[in-house]
PDB file of C-alpha atoms in Angstrom:
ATOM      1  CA  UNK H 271      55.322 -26.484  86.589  1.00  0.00           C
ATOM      2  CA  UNK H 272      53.922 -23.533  88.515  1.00  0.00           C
ATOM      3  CA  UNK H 273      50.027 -23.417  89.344  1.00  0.00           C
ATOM      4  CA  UNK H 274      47.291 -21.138  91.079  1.00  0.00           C
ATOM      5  CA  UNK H 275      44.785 -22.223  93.143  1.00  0.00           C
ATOM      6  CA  UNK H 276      41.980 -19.932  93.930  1.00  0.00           C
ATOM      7  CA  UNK H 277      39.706 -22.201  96.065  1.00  0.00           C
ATOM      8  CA  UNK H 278      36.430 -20.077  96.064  1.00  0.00           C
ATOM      9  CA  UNK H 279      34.493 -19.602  92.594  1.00  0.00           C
ATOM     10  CA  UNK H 280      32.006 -17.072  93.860  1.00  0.00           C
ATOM     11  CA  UNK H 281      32.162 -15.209  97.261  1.00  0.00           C
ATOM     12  CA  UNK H 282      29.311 -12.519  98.560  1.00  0.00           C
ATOM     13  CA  UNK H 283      30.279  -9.522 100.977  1.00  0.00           C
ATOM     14  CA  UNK H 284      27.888  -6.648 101.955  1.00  0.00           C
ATOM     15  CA  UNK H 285      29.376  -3.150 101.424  1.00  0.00           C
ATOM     16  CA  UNK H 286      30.928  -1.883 103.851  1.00  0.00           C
ATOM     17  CA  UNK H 287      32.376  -5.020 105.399  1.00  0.00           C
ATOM     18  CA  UNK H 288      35.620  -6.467 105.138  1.00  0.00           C
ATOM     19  CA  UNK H 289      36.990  -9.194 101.967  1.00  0.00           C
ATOM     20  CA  UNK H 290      39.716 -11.461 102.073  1.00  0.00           C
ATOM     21  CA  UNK H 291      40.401 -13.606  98.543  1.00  0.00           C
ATOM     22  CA  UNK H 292      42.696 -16.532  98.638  1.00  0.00           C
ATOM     23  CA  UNK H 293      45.070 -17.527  96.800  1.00  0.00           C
ATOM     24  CA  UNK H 294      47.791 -20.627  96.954  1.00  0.00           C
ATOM     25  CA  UNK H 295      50.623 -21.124  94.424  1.00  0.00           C
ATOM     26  CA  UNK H 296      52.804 -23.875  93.594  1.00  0.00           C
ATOM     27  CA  UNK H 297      55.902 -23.348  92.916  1.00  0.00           C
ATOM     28  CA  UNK H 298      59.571 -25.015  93.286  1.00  0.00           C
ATOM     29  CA  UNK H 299      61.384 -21.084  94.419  1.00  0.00           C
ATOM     30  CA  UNK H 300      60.165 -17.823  95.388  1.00  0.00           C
ATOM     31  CA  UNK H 301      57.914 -16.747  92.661  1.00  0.00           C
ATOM     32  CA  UNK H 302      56.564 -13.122  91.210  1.00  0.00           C
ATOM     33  CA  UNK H 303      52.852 -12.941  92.380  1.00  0.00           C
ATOM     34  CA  UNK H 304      49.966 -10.394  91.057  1.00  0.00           C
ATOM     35  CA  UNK H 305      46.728  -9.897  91.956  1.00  0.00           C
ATOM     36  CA  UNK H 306      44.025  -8.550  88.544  1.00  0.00           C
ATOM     37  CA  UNK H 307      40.824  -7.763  88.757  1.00  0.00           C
ATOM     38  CA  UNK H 308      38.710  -7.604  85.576  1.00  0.00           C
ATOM     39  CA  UNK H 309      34.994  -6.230  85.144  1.00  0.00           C
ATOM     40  CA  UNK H 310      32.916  -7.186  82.468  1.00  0.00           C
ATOM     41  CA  UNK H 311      33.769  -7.039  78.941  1.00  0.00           C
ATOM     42  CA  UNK H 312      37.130  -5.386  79.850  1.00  0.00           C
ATOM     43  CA  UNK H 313      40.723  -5.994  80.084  1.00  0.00           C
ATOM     44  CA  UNK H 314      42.550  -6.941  83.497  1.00  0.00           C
ATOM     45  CA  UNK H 315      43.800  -4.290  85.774  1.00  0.00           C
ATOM     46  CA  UNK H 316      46.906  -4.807  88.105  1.00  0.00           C
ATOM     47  CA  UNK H 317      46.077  -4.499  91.528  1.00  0.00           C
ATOM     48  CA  UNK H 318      49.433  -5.063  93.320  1.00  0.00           C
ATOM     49  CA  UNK H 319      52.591  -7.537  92.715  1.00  0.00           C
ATOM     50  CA  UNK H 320      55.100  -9.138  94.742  1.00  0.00           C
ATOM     51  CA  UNK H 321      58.711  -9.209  93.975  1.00  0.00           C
ATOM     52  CA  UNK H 322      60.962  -9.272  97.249  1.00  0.00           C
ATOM     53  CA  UNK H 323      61.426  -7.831 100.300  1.00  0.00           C
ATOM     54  CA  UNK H 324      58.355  -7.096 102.449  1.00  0.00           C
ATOM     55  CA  UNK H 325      55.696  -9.616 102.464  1.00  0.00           C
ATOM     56  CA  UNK H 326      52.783  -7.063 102.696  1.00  0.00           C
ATOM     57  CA  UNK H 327      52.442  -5.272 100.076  1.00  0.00           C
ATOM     58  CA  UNK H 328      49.979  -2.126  98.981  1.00  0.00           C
ATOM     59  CA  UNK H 329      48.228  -1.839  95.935  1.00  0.00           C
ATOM     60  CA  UNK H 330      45.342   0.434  94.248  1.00  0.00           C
ATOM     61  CA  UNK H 331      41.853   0.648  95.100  1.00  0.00           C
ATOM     62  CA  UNK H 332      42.521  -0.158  99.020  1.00  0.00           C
ATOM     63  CA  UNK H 333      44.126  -3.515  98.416  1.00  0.00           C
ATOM     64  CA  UNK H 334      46.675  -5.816 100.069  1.00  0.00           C
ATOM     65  CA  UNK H 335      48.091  -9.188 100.070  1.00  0.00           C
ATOM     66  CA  UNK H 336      50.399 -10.460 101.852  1.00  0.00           C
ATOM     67  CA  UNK H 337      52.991 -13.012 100.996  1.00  0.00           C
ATOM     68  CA  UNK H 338      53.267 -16.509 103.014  1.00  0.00           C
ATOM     69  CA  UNK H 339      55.857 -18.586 102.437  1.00  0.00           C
ATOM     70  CA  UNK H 340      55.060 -21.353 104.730  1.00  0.00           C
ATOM     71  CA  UNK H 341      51.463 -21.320 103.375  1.00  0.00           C
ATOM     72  CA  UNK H 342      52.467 -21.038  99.718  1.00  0.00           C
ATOM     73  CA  UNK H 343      50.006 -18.420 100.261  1.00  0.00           C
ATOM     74  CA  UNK H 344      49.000 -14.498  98.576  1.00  0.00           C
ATOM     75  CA  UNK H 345      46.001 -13.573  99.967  1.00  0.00           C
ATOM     76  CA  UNK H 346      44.216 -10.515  98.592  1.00  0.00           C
ATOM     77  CA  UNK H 347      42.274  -8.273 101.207  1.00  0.00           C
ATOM     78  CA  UNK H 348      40.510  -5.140 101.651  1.00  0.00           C
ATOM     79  CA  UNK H 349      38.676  -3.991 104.844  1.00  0.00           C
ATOM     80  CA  UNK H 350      36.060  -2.022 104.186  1.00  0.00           C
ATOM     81  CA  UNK H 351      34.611  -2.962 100.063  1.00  0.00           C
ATOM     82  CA  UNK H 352      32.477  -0.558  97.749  1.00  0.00           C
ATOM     83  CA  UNK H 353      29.800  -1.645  95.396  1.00  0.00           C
ATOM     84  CA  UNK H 354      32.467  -0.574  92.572  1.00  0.00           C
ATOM     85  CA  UNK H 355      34.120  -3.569  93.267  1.00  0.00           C
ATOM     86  CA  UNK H 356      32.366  -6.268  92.399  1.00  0.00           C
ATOM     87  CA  UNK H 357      33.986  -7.953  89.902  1.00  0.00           C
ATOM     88  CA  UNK H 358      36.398 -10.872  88.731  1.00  0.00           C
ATOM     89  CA  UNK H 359      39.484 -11.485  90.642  1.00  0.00           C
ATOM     90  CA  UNK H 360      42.614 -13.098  89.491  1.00  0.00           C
ATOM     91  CA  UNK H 361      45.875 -14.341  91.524  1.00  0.00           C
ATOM     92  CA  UNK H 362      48.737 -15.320  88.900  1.00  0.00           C
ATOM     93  CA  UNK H 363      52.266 -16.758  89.665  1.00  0.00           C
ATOM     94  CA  UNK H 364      55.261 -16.064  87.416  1.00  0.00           C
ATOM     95  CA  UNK H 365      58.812 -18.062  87.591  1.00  0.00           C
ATOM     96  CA  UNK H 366      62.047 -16.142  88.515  1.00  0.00           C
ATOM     97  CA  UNK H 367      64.392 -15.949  85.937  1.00  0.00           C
ATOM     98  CA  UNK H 368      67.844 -15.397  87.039  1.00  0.00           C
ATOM     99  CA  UNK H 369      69.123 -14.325  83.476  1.00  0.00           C
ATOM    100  CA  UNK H 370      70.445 -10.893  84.934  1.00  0.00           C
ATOM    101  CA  UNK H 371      68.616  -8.702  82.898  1.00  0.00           C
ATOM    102  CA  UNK H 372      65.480  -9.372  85.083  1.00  0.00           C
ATOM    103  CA  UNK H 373      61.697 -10.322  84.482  1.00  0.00           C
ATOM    104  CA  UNK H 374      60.686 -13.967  85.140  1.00  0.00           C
ATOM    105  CA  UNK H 375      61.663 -17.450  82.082  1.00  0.00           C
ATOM    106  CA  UNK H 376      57.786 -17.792  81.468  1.00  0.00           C
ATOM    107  CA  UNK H 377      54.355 -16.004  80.788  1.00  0.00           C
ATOM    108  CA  UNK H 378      52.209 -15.635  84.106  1.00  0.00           C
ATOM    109  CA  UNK H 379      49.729 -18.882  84.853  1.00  0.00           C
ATOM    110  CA  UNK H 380      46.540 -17.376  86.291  1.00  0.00           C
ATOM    111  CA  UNK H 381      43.948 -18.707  88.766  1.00  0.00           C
ATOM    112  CA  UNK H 382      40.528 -19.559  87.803  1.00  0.00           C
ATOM    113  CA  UNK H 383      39.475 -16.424  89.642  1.00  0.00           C
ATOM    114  CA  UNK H 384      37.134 -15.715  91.978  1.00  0.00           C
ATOM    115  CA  UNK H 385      33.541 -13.955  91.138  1.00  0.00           C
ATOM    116  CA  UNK H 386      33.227 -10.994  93.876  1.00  0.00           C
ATOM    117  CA  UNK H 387      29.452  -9.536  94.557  1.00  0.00           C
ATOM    118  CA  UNK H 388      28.746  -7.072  96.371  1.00  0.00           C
ATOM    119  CA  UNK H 389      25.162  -6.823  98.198  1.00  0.00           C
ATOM    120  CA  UNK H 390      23.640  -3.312  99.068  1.00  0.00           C
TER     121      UNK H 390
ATOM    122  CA  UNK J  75      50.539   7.567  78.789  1.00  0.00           C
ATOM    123  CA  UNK J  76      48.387   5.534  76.276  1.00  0.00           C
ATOM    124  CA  UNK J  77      47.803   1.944  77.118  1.00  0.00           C
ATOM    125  CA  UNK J  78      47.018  -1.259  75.200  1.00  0.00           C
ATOM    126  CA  UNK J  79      45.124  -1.265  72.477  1.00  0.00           C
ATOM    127  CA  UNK J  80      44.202  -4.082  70.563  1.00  0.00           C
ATOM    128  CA  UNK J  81      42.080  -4.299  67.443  1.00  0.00           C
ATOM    129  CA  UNK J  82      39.299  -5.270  66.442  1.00  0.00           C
ATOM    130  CA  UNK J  83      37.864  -5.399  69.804  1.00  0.00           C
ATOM    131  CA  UNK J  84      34.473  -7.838  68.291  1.00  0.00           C
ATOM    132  CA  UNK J  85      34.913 -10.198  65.033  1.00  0.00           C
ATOM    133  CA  UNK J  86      32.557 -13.051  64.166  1.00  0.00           C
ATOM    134  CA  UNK J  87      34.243 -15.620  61.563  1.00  0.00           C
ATOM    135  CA  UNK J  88      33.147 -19.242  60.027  1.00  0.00           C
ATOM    136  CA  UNK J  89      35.261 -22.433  60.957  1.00  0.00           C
ATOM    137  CA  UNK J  90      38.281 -22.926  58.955  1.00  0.00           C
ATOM    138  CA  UNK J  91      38.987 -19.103  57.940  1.00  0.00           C
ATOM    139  CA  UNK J  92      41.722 -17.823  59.618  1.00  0.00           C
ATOM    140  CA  UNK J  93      42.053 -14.415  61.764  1.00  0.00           C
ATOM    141  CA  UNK J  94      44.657 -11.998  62.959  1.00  0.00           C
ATOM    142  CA  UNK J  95      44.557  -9.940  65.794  1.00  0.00           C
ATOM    143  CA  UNK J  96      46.585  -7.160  66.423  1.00  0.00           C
ATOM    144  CA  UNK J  97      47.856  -5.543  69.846  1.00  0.00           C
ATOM    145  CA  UNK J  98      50.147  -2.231  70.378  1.00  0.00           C
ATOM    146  CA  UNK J  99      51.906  -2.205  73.702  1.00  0.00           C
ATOM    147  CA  UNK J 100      52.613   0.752  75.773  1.00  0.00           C
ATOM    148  CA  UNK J 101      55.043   2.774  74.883  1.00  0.00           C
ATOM    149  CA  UNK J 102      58.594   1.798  75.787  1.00  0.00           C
ATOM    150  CA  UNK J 103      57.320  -1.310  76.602  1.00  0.00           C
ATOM    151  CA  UNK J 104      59.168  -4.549  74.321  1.00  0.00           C
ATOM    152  CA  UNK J 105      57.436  -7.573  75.395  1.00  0.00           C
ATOM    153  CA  UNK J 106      54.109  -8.378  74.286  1.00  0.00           C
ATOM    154  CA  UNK J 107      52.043 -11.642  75.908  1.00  0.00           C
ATOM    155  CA  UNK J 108      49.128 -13.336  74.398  1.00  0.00           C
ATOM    156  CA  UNK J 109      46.514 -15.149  76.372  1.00  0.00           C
ATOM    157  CA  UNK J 110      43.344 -16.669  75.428  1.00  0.00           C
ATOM    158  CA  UNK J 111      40.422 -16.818  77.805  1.00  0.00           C
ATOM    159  CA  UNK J 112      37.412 -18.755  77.859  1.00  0.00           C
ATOM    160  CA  UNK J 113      34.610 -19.767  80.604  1.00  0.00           C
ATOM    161  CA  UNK J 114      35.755 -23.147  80.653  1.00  0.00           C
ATOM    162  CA  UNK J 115      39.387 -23.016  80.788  1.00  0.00           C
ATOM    163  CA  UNK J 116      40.191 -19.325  82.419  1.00  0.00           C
ATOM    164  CA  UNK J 117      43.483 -17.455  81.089  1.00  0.00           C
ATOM    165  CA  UNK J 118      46.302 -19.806  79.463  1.00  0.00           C
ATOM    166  CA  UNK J 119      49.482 -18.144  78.033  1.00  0.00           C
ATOM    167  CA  UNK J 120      49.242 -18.318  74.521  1.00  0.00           C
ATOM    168  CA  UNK J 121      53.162 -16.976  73.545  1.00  0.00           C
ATOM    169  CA  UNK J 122      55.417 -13.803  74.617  1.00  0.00           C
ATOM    170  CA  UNK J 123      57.587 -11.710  72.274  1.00  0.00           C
ATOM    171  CA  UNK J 124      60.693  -9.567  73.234  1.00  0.00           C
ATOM    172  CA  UNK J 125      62.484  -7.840  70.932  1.00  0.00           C
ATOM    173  CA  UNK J 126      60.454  -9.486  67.805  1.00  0.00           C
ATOM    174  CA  UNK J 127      61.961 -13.140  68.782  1.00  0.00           C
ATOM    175  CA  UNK J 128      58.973 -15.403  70.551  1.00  0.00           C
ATOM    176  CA  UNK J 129      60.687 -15.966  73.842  1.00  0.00           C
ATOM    177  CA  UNK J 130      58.013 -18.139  75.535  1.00  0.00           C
ATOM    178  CA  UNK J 131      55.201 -20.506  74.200  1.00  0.00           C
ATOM    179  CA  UNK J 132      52.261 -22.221  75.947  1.00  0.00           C
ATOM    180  CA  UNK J 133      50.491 -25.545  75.123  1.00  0.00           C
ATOM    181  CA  UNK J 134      48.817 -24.456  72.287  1.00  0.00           C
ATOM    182  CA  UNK J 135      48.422 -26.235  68.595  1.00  0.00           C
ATOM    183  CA  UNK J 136      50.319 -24.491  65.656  1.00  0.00           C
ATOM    184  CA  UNK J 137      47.664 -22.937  64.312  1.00  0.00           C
ATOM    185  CA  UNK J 138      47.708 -20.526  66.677  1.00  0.00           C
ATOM    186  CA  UNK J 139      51.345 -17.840  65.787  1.00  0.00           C
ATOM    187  CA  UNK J 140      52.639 -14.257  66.278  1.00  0.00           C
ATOM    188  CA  UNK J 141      55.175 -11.876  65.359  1.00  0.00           C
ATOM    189  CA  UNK J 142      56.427  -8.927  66.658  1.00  0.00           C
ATOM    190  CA  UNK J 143      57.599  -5.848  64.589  1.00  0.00           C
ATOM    191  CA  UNK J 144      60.016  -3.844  65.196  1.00  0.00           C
ATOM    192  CA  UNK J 145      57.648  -0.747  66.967  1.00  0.00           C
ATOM    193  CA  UNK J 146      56.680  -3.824  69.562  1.00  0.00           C
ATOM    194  CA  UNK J 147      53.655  -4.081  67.627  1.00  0.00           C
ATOM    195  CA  UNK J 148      52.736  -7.499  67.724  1.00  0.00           C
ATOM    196  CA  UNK J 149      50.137  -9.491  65.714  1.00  0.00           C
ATOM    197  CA  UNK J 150      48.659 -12.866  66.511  1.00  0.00           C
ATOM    198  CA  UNK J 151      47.209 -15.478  64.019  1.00  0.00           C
ATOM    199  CA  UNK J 152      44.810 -18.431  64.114  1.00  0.00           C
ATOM    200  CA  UNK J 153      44.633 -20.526  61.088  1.00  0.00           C
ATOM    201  CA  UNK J 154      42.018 -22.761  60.142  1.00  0.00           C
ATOM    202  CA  UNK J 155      39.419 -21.737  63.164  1.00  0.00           C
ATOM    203  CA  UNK J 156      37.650 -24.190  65.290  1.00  0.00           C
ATOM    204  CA  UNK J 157      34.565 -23.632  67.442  1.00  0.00           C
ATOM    205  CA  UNK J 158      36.474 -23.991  70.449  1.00  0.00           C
ATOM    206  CA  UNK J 159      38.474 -20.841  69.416  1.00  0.00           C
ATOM    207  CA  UNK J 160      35.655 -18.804  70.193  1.00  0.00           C
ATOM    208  CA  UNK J 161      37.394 -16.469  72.954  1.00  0.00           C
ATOM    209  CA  UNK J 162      38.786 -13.311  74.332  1.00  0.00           C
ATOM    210  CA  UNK J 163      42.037 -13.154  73.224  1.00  0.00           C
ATOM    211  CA  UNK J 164      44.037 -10.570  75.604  1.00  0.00           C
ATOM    212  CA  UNK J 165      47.509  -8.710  74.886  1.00  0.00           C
ATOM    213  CA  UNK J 166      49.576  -7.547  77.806  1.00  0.00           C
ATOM    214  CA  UNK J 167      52.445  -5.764  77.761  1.00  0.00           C
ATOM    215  CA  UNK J 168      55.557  -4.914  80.408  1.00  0.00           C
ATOM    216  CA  UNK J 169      58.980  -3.257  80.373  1.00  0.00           C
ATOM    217  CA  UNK J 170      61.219  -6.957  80.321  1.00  0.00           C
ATOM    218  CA  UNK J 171      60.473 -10.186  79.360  1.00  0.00           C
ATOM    219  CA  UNK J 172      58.879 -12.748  80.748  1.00  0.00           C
ATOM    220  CA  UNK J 173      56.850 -12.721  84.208  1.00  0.00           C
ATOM    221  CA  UNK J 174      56.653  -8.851  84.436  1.00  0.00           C
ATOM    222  CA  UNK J 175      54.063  -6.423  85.495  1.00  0.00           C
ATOM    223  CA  UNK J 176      51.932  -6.765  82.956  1.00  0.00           C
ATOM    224  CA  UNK J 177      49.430  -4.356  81.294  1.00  0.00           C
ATOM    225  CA  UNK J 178      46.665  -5.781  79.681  1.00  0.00           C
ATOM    226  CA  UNK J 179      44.129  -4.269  76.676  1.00  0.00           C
ATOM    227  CA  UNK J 180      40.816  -4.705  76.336  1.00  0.00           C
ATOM    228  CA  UNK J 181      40.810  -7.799  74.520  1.00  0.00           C
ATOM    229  CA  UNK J 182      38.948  -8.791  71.098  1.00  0.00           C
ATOM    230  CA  UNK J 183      35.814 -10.969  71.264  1.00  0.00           C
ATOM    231  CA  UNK J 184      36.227 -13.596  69.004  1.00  0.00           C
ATOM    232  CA  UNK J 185      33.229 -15.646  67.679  1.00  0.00           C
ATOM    233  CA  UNK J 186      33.341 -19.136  65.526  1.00  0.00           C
ATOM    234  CA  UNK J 187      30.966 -19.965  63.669  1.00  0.00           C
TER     235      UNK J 187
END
């Protein structure tokens, strides 16, 4: 069975400076991988996803991951963070499903997230 | 574009009544996830529908349904409520089935009492 591990609950940055989230997966293949962020009382927002082919990848809002195999690794990142986002971030892992008609066998299995603030 | 809506976004109901939720994808879009999310135990996949058949299923008891109509609309249902179902229950919706970009709504605020 496929699992997330985000290993930090809470994590503090000052604006301005630079933010790098972790996330590790587990997972017996290649998997889909997504980075949401939620504020309160909403819904969650895609920031990026991973698929194939290059292992950076760009998403909205000035975000990146990048994808390590080795590591079992999608690390989100920004370098330079705004008071705007502070907020709840979630990795998530999805299985490959080699059906043909594409999408993955199984809903996504999220991360606990991790609680972003933001100090002035 | 619209995006996911789901209604109502706040209900407050005693144990053992039941409740149904209902989400409308985005346009186009023919898969419709449930998950449930609480402080305790974060997001867990509730069930996915494609094309009105329930194509995936978490670890959830059987009080907890869905359908899909044929518009992609999809309703969920909790029978016989519990405190512990006291949640946000979020749709999502994406293009195929299964683990897809996904496009969440806002979620409805459930609250047992």
């Amino acid at each position: 069975a496929q699992s997330v591990t985000q290993p930090d609950i809470h994590i503090t940055v000052s604006e301005g400076a630079s933010l790098e989230l972790r996330c590790n997966y587990s997972y017996g293949a290649t998997p889909y991988l997504f980075w949401y962020v939620q504020s309160p009382g909403q819904g969650l927002q895609l920031l990026l996803k991973y698929f194939s082919g290059d292992t950076l990848v760009q998403g909205i809002k000035g975000f990146e991951a990048e994808f390590k195999r080795s590591q079992s690794s999608f690390n989100l990142r920004k370098p330079s963070v705004h008071w705007s986002d502070a907020a709840e971030y979630f990795c998530a892992v999805g299985a490959r499903w080699e059906g043909g008609s594409g999408g993955g066998a199984d809903g996504l299995t999220f991360g606990k997230g991790t609680h972003l603030i933001i100090q002035p | 574009k619209a995006g996911v809506t789901q209604t109502p976004r706040y209900l407050i109901k005693t144990r053992g009544q039941q409740v149904t939720l209902s989400c409308s994808p985005i346009s186009g879009h023919r898969s419709v996830s449930w998950y449930q999310q609480t402080p305790g135990q974060g997001l867990q996949f509730l069930f996915e529908y494609f094309s009105e058949t329930q194509r995936n299923k978490g670890n959830f008891p059987g009080r907890f349904s869905g359908r899909q109509f044929s518009n992609s609309r999809s309703e969920m249902n909790v029978s016989t409520l519990e405190l512990g179902d006291s949640a946000l229950y979020l749709c999502a919706s994406s293009l195929r089935q299964g683990a897809d970009e996904q496009y969440f709504g806002p979620g409805t605020r459930l609250t047992v009492t």
